[in-house]
XYZ file of C-alpha atoms in Angstrom:
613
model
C 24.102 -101.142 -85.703
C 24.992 -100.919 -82.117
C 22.090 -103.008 -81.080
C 22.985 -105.401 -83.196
C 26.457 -106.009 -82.008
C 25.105 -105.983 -79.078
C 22.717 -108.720 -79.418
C 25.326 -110.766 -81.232
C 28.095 -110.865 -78.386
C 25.063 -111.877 -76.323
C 24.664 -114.917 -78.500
C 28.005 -115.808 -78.295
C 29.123 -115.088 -74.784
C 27.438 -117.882 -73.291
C 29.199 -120.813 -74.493
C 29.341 -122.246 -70.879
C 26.310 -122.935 -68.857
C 25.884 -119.700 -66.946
C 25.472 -119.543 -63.132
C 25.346 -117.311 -60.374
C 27.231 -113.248 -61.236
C 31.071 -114.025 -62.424
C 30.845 -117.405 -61.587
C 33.295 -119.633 -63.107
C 31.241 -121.893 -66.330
C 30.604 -125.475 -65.095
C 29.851 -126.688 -68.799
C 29.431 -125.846 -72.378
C 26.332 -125.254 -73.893
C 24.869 -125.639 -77.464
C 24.615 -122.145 -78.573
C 26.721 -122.374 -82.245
C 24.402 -122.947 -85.078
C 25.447 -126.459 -86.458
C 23.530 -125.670 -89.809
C 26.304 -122.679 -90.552
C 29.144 -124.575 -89.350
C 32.324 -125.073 -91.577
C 32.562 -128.183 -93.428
C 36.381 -128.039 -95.223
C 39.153 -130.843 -95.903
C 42.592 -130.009 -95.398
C 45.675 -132.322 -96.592
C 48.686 -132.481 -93.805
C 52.076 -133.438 -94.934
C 52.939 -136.695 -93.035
C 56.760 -136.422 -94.008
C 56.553 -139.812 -95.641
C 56.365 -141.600 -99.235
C 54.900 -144.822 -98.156
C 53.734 -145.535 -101.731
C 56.604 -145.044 -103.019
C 55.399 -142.448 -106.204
C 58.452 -139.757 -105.307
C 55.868 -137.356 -103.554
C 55.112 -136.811 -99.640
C 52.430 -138.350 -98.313
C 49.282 -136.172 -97.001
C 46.667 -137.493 -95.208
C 42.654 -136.105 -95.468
C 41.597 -133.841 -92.133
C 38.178 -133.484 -92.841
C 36.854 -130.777 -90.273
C 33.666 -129.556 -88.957
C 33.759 -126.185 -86.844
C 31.680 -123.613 -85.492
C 31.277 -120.964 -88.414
C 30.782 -117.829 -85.927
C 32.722 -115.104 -85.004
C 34.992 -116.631 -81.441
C 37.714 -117.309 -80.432
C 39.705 -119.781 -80.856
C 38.168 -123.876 -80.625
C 39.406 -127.345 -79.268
C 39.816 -130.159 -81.382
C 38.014 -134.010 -80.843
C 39.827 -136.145 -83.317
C 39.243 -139.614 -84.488
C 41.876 -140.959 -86.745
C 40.596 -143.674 -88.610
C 41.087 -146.119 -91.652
C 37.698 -147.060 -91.714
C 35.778 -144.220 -92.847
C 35.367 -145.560 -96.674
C 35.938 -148.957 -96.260
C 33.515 -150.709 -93.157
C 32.323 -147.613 -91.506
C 32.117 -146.503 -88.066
C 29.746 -147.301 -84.992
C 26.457 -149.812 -84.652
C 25.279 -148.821 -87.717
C 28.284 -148.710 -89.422
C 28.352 -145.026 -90.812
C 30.820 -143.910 -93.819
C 31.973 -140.374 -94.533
C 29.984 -138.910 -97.471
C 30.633 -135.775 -99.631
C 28.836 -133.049 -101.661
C 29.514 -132.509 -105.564
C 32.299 -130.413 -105.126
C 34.051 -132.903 -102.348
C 33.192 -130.704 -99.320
C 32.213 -133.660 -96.391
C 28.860 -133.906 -95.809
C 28.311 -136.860 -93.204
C 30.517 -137.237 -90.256
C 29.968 -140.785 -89.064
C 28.843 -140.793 -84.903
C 28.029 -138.517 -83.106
C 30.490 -136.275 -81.486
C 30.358 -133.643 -84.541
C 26.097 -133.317 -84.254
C 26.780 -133.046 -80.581
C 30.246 -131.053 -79.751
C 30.324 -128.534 -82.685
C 27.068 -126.551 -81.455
C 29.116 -126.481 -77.592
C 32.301 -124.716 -78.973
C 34.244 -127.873 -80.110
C 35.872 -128.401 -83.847
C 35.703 -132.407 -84.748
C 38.345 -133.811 -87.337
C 37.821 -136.880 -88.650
C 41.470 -138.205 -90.275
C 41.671 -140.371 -93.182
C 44.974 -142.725 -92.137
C 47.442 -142.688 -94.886
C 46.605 -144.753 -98.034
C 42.700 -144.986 -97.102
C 39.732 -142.948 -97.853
C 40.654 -140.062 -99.536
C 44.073 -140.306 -98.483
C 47.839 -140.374 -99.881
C 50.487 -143.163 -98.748
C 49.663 -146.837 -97.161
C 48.352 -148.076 -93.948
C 50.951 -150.045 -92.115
C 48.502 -151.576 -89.195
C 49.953 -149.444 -86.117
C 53.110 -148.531 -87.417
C 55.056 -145.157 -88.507
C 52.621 -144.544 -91.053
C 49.306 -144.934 -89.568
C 50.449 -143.277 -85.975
C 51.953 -140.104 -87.939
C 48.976 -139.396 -90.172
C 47.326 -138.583 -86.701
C 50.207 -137.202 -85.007
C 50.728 -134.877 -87.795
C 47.632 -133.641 -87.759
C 48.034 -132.907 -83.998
C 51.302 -131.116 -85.422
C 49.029 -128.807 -87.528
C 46.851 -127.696 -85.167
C 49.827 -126.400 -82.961
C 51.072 -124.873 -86.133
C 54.246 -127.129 -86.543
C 53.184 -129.290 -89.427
C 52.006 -127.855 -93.287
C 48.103 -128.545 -94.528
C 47.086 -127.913 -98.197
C 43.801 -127.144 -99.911
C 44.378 -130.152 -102.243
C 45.813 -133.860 -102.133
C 48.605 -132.855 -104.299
C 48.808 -129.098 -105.245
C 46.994 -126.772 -103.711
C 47.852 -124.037 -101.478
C 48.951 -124.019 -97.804
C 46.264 -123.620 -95.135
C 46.985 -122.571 -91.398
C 44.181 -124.145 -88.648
C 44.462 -120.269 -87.121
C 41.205 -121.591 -85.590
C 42.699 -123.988 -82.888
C 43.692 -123.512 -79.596
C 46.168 -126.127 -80.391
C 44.095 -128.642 -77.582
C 43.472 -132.066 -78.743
C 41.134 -134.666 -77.550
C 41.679 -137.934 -79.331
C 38.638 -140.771 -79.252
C 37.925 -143.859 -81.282
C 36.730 -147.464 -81.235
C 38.908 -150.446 -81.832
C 41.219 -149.378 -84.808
C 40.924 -145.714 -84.074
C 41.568 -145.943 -80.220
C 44.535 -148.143 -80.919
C 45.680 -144.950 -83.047
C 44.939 -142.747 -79.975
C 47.067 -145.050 -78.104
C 49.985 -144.483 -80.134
C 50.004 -140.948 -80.651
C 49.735 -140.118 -77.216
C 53.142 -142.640 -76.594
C 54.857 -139.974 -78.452
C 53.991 -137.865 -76.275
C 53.163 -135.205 -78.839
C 52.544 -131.434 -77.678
C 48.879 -130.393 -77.603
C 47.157 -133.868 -77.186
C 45.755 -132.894 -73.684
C 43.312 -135.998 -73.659
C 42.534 -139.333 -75.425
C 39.681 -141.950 -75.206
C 40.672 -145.221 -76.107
C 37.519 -147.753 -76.540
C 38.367 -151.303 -76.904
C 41.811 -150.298 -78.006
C 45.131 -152.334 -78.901
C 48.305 -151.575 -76.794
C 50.270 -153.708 -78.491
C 49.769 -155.221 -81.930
C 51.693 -158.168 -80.941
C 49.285 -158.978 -78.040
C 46.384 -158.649 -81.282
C 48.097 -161.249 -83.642
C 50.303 -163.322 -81.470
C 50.215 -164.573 -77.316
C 53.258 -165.435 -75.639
C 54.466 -167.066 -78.620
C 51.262 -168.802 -79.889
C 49.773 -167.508 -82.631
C 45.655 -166.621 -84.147
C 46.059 -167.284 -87.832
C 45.747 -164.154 -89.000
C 48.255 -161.308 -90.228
C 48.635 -157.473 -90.296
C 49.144 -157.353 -93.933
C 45.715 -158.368 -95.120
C 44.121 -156.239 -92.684
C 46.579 -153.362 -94.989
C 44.527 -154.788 -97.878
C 41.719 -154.310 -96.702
C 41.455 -150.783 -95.527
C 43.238 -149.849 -98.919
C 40.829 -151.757 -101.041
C 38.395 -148.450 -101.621
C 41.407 -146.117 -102.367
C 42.894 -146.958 -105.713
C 45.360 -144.804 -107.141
C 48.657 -146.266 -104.766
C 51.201 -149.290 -105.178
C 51.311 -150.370 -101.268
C 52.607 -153.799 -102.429
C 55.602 -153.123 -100.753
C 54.135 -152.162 -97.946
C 52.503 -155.434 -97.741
C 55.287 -157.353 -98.211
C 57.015 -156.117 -95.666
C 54.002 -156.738 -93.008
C 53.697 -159.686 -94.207
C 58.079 -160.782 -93.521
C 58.147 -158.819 -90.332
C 55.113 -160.522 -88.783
C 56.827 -163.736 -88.624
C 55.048 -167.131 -88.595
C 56.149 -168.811 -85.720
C 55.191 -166.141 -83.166
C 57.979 -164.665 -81.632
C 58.280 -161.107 -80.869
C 60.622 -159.081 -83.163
C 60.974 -155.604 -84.796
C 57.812 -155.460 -86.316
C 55.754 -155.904 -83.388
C 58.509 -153.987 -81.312
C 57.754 -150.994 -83.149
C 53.883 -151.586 -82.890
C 53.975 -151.827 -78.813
C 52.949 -148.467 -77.199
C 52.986 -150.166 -73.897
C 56.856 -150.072 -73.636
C 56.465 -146.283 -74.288
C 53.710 -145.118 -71.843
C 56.106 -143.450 -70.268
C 55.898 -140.716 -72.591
C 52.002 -140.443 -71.849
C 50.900 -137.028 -71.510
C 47.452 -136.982 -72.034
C 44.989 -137.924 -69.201
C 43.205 -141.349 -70.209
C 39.449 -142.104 -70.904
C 39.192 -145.769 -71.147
C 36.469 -148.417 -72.516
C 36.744 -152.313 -73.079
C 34.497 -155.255 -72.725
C 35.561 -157.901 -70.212
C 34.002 -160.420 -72.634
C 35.710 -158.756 -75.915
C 37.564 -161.495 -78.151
C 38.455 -159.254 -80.464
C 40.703 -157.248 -78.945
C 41.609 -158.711 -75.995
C 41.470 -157.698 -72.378
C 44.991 -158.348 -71.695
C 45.327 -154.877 -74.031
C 43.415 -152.611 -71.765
C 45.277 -154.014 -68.552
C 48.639 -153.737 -69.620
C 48.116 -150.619 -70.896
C 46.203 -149.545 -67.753
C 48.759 -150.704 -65.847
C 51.954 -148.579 -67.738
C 49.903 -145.500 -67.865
C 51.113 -142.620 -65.151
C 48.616 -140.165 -65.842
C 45.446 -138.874 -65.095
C 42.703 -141.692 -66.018
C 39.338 -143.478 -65.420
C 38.084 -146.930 -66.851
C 34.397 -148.333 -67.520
C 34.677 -152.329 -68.000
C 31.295 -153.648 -69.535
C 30.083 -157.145 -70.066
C 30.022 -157.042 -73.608
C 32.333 -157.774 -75.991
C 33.335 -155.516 -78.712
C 31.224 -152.815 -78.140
C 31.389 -148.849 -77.824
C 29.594 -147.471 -74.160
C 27.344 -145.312 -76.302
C 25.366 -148.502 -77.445
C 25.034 -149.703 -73.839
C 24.973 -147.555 -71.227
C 24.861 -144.407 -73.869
C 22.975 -141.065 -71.922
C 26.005 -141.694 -69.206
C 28.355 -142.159 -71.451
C 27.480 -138.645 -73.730
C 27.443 -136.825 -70.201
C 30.872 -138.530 -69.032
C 32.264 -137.231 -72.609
C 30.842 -134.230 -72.254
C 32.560 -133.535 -69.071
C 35.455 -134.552 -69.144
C 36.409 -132.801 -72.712
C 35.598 -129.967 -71.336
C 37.938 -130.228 -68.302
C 40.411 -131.361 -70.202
C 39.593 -129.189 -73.724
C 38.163 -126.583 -72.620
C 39.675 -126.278 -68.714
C 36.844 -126.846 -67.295
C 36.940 -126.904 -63.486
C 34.017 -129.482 -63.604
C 35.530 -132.372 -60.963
C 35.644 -134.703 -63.190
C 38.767 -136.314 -62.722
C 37.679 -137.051 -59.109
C 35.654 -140.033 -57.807
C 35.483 -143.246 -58.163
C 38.267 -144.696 -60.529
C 36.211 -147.239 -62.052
C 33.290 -148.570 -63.162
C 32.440 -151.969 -63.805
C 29.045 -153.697 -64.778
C 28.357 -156.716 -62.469
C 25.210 -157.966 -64.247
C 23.648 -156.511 -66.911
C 22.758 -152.805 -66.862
C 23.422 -152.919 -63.099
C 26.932 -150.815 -62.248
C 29.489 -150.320 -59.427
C 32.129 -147.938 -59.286
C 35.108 -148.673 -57.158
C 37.711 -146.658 -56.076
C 40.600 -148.096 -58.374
C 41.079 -150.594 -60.860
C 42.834 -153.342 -60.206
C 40.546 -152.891 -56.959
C 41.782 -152.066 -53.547
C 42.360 -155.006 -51.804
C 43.344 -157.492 -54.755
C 46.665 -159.193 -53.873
C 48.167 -161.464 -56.150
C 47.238 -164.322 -54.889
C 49.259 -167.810 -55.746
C 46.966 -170.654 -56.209
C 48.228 -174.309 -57.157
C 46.438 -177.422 -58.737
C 46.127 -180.543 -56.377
C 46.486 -184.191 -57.754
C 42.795 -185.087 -57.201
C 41.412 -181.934 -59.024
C 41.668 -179.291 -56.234
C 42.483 -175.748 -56.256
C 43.674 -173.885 -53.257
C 46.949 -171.896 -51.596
C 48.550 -174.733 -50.053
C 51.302 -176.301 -51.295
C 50.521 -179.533 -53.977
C 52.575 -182.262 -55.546
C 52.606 -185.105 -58.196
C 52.086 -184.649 -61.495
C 49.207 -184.782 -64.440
C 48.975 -185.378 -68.175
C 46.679 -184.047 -70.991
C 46.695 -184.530 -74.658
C 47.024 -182.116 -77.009
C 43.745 -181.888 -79.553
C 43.577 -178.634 -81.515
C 40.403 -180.009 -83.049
C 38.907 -178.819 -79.104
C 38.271 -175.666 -77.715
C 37.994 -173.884 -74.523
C 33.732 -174.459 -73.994
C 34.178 -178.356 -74.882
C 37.542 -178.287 -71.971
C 34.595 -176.858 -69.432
C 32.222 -179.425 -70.124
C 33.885 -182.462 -71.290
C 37.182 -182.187 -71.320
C 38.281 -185.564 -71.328
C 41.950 -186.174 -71.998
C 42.396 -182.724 -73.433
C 42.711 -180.571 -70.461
C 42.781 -180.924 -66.749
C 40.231 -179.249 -64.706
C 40.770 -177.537 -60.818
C 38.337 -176.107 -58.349
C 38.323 -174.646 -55.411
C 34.970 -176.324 -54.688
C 31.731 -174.026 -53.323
C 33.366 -170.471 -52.135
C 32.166 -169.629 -48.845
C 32.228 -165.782 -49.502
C 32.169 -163.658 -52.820
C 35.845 -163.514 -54.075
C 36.695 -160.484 -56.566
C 39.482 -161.049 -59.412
C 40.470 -157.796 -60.509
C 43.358 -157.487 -62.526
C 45.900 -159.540 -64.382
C 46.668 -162.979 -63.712
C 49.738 -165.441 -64.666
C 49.813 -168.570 -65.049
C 53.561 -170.873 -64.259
C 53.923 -174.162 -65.636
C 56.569 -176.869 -65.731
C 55.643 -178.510 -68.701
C 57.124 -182.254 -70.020
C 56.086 -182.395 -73.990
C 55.905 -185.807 -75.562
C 56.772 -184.294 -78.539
C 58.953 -181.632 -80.069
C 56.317 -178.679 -80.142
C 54.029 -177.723 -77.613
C 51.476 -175.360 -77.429
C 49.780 -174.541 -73.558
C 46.689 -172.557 -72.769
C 44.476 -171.981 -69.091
C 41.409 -170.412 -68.473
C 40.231 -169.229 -65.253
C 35.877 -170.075 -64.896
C 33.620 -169.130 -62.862
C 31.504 -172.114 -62.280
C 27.973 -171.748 -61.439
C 24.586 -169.851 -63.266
C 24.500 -166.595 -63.571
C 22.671 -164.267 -66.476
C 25.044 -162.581 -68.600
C 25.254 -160.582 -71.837
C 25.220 -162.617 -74.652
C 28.599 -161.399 -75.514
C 28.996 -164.537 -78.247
C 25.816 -163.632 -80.362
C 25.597 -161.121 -83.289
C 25.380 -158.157 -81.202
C 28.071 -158.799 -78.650
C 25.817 -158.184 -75.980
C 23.184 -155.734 -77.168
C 20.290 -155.575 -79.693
C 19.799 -152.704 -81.405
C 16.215 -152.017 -81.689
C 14.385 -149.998 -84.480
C 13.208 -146.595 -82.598
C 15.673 -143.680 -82.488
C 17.002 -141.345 -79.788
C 18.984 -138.065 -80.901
C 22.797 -136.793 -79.484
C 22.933 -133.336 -80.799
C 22.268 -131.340 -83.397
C 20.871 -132.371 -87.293
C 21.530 -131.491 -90.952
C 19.754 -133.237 -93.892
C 22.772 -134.553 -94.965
C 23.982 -135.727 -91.752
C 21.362 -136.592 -88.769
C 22.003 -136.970 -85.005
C 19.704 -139.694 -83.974
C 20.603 -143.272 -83.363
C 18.641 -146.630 -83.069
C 18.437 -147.117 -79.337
C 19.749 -150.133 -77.993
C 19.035 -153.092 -75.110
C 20.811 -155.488 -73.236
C 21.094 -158.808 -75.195
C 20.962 -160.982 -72.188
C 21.600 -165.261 -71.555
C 21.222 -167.695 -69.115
C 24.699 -169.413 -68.144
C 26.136 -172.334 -66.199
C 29.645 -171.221 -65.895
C 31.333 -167.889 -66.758
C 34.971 -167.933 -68.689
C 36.544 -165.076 -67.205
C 40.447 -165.367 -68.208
C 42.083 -166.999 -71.144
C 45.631 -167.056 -72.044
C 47.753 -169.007 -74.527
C 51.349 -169.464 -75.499
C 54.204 -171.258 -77.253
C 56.331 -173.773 -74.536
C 59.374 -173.440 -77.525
C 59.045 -169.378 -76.219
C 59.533 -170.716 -72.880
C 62.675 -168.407 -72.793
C 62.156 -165.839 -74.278
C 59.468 -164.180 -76.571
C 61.840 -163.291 -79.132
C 63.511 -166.787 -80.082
C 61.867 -169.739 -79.893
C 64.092 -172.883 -79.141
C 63.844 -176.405 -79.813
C 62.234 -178.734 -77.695
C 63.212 -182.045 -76.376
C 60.848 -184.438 -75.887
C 61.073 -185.805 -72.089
C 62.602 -182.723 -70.794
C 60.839 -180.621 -68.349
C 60.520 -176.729 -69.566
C 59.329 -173.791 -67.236
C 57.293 -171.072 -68.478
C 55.057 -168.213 -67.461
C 52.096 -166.456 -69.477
C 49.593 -164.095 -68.780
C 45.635 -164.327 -69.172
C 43.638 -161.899 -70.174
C 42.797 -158.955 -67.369
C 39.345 -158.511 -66.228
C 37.178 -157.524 -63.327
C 34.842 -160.525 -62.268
C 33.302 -161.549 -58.562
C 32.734 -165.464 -58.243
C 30.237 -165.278 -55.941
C 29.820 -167.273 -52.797
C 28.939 -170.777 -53.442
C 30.241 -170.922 -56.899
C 33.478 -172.468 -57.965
C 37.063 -171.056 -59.249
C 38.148 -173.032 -62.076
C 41.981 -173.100 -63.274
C 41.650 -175.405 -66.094
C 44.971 -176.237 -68.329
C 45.418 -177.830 -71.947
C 46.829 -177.387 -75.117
C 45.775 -176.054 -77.741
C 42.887 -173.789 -77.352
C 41.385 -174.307 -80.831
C 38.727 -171.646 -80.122
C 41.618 -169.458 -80.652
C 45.325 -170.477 -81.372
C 47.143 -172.919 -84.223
C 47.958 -176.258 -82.619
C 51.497 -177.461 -82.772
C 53.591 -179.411 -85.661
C 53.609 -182.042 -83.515
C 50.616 -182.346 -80.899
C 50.998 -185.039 -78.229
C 51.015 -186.155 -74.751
C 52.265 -183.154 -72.216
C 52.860 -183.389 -68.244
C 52.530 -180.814 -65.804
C 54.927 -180.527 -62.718
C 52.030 -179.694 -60.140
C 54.502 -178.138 -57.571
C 55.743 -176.226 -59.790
C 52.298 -175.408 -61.406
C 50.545 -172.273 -60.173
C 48.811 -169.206 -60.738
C 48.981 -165.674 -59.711
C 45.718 -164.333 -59.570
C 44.739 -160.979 -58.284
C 41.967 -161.546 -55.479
C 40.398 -159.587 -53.240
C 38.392 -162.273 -50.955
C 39.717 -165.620 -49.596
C 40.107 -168.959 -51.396
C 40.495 -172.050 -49.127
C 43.816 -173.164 -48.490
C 43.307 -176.621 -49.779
C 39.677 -178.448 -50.106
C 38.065 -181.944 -50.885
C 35.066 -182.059 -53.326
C 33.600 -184.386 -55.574
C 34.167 -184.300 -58.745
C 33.206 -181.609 -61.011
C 29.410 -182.384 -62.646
C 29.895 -180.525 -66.108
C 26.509 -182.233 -67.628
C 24.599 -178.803 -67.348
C 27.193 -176.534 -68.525
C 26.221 -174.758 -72.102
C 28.810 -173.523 -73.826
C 29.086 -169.638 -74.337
C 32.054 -168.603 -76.415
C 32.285 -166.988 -79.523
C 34.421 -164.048 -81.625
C 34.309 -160.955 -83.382
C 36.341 -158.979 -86.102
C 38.373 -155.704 -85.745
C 35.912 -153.090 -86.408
């Protein structure tokens, strides 16, 4: 008997890579048997009766955990409302269970790959999907405390049950109460929020092409994308019946108001005005090229945070790291939950900042994001199509055509927009941040809608960010991340750069409402022949227009790749002196310089968009 204890605490004592006598573990290792591990699903109370049926909402923990005798274990979360509905990652995984409802497949593959190193993964069912009680509210209350709750119960400050409704209570005496939180798109946007409320115990989250601000997702500086938080409700509630969310719905629907302005629904759905409760150190992932969720969501964001925090910025668009640069990204996650999980004195919260891919599958880090040396640089349209530092005059008219969008303003824009260069660069310039654009605006009409994108003009081979696989192609051979049951396999189709051939590179976009031109919550009337001054951001993004290519600032109306045009489109006049941008550079642009005019007959047009998931 004594041998066998014996040879069972030798098993189990190693769950860090061992190194020289007593030295201190540098990283877990595999030794838990994935096969035995526990597979349960506990309810947590949420507090809430979003559905209105006189009983508290709980929301579905399913958990996976290491089944052996040890201590205490960490927790990776991802909080999701996807998990029945569309499924999760390249190949779109959904959770599955066994006869008696014990889970079976945990979609990705952080539980294959962190359970057998000492880590517990829980995989939440938001409120009012999956196997879930209550109604999704898209970012709100709801959908933030199904997670944070959860984060409650593992620091023993929340009640879980053994049954939706029922059931007995059940303590997670298993958890050291640490909390890693990770997720793509929806998810990460839920890791966003819970760590703004600064909850105890979430030590760590890793947002991947995450909102900030659900606002900034349906609406821009007043201009708005067509499309509404309620029926994304619907949607993620279509595959649990059982609930009345309909008013729920109807009250996404009222509070996300047509005409763009920013009130109390959106108010409560920005995390970005409460990063100051941050705790957790921040992991974050985002496509520069992502027209899904915008880059203007990882830069603001970015930008509020005071914590602890690293960024990767790929070429893609809405894409998770671990289908294009994925054995880095697996040992990056590996690392830095344990520092952060596991405490871990592994380094890797040192180094480089950032790291950004130039051209695809070829990487620089850089010491911080924005990067060292970018100044916000004001640069200001000149009457004969020039772009430079020096101070410009006179003035210039376009005419609004929502029927035209941003690839057609590049290569013909005609009367629609109004195109400025800075001419061939003489040395690479770097635009690393977030820039603004300022315009005086004269509308012909009552309504007005105003939009600029910032272009890199000149060939360069890019990921095919517009096509089906937003920059990759998944091929049919498999790689594996971990450890495999029947019922729920490790391996993943490997994937390859999806790659294009370009003429000019859209690197900014931004769009917005002139009526907002005071203020984002109240539009005002406009009166035709009166001049109106208003600023708007573009999207953030890390780019370098190298030397001998162009800097575009190109202005219009209504971006019809994107926004709704105006009541009343018509003839609008910019103020050039008091027409600029503020872009972050690192590198010179010419004070002033005289080209010929722009040849556009090459340029192909690149754009395209995405969904949510």
């Amino acid at each position: 008997m004594r041998t066998g204890l014996v040879l069972l605490a030798l098993i189990l004592l190693p769950t860090f890579a061992p190194g020289a006598a007593h030295a201190a573990p540098r990283a877990s290792e595999p030794v838990y048997d994935y096969a035995k591990a526990v597979r349960e699903t506990v309810w947590v109370d949420i507090g809430r009766d979003g559905d209105g049926d006189g009983r508290a909402d709980r929301v579905a923990a399913d958990i996976v955990r290491p089944s052996e005798p040890t201590s205490r274990v960490p927790v990776i979360m991802d909080a999701s409302p996807y998990y029945s509905c569309c499924g999760r990652g390249n190949e779109s995984e959904l959770k599955s269970y066994d006869g008696a409802g014990k889970p079976v497949k945990f979609p990705l593959f952080y539980d294959n790959y962190f359970v057998p190193r000492g880590y517990a993964v829980v995989l939440v069912d938001l409120a009012g999907t999956n196997r879930s009680a209550g109604c999704a509210d898209v970012g709100g209350a709801s959908d933030v405390g199904s997670a944070r709750k959860v984060v409650d119960w593992l620091n023993g400050r929340a009640t879980g049950y053994s049954a939706k409704t029922g059931g007995s209570a059940v303590t997670a005496s298993w958890s050291t109460g640490n909390v890693g939180m990770i997720g793509k798109s929806y998810d990460g946007t839920i890791a966003n929020g819970v760590a703004a409320t600064g909850v105890a115990g979430l030590k760590t989250i890793v947002p991947i092409a995450a909102i900030s601000s659900w606002y900034d997702y349906y609406r821009s500086d007043g201009a708005t994308f067509g499309f509404n938080p309620d029926g994304l409700a619907r949607t993620v509630e279509a595959r649990n019946g059982g609930q009345n969310c309909t008013a729920q719905n109807q009250a996404l629907a009222a509070g996300a108001t047509a005409n763009g302005d920013y009130g109390p629904l959106w108010a409560d759905r920005d995390y970005v005005t409460r990063a100051g409760n941050v705790r957790a150190s921040v992991l974050l992932s985002h496509g520069v090229n992502d027209l899904n969720v915008k880059t203007i969501h990882f830069g603001q964001w970015w930008n509020a945070l005071n914590v602890e925090k690293k960024i990767w910025l790929a070429q893609t668009g809405h894409v998770d790291p671990f289908d294009y640069r994925r054995a880095d990204w697996v040992d990056l996650l590996h690392r830095w939950f344990d520092h952060y999980l596991l405490g871990i004195d592994n380094g890797v919260q040192n180094g480089p900042q950032a790291s950004v891919e130039r051209q695809p599958d070829q990487w620089a880090d850089q010491s911080a994001y924005p990067a060292a040396g970018a100044i916000a640089t004001t640069l200001r349209p000149g009457p004969s199509g020039t772009l430079g530092t020096a101070p410009t005059s006179g003035t210039a008219s376009f005419t609004d055509n929502p029927s035209l969008g941003e690839d057609t303003w590049v290569t013909n824009p005609g009367s629609a927009a109004l195109s400025y260069s800075t001419g061939a660069l003489t040395s690479d310039v770097q635009v690393s941040g977030t820039t603004s654009v300022t315009v005086t605006a004269t509308p012909g009409t009552s309504s007005a809608r105003v939009s600029a994108l910032l272009v890199d003009l000149g060939p360069a081979t890019i990921r095919n960010f517009a096509g089906s696989g937003e920059g990759i192609k998944t091929g049919t051979t498999e790689n594996c991340w971990g450890s495999s049951t029947s019922g729920d396999d490790a391996c993943y189709r490997i994937t390859s750069a999806d790659v294009k051939k370009v003429s000019y590179t859209i690197l900014s976009r931004g769009w917005a409402d002139l009526a907002n031109y005071a203020s984002l919550a109240q539009e005002r009337p406009l009166t035709p022949g009166t001049a109106y001054t208003m600023t708007f951001r573009l999207a953030s993004t890390d780019h370098i227009v190298p030397r001998g290519h162009a800097l575009a600032l190109i202005i219009g109306g209504t971006d019809g790749s994107f926004i709704r045009g105006p009541a009343q489109p018509g003839r609008v006049t910019l103020d050039l002196a008091r027409t600029s941008a503020s872009v972050p550079i690192a590198g010179v642009v010419p004070a002033a310089t005289t080209h010929p005019a722009l040849d556009t007959s090459a340029f192909v047009p690149s754009a395209g968009r995405a969904d949510l998931r």
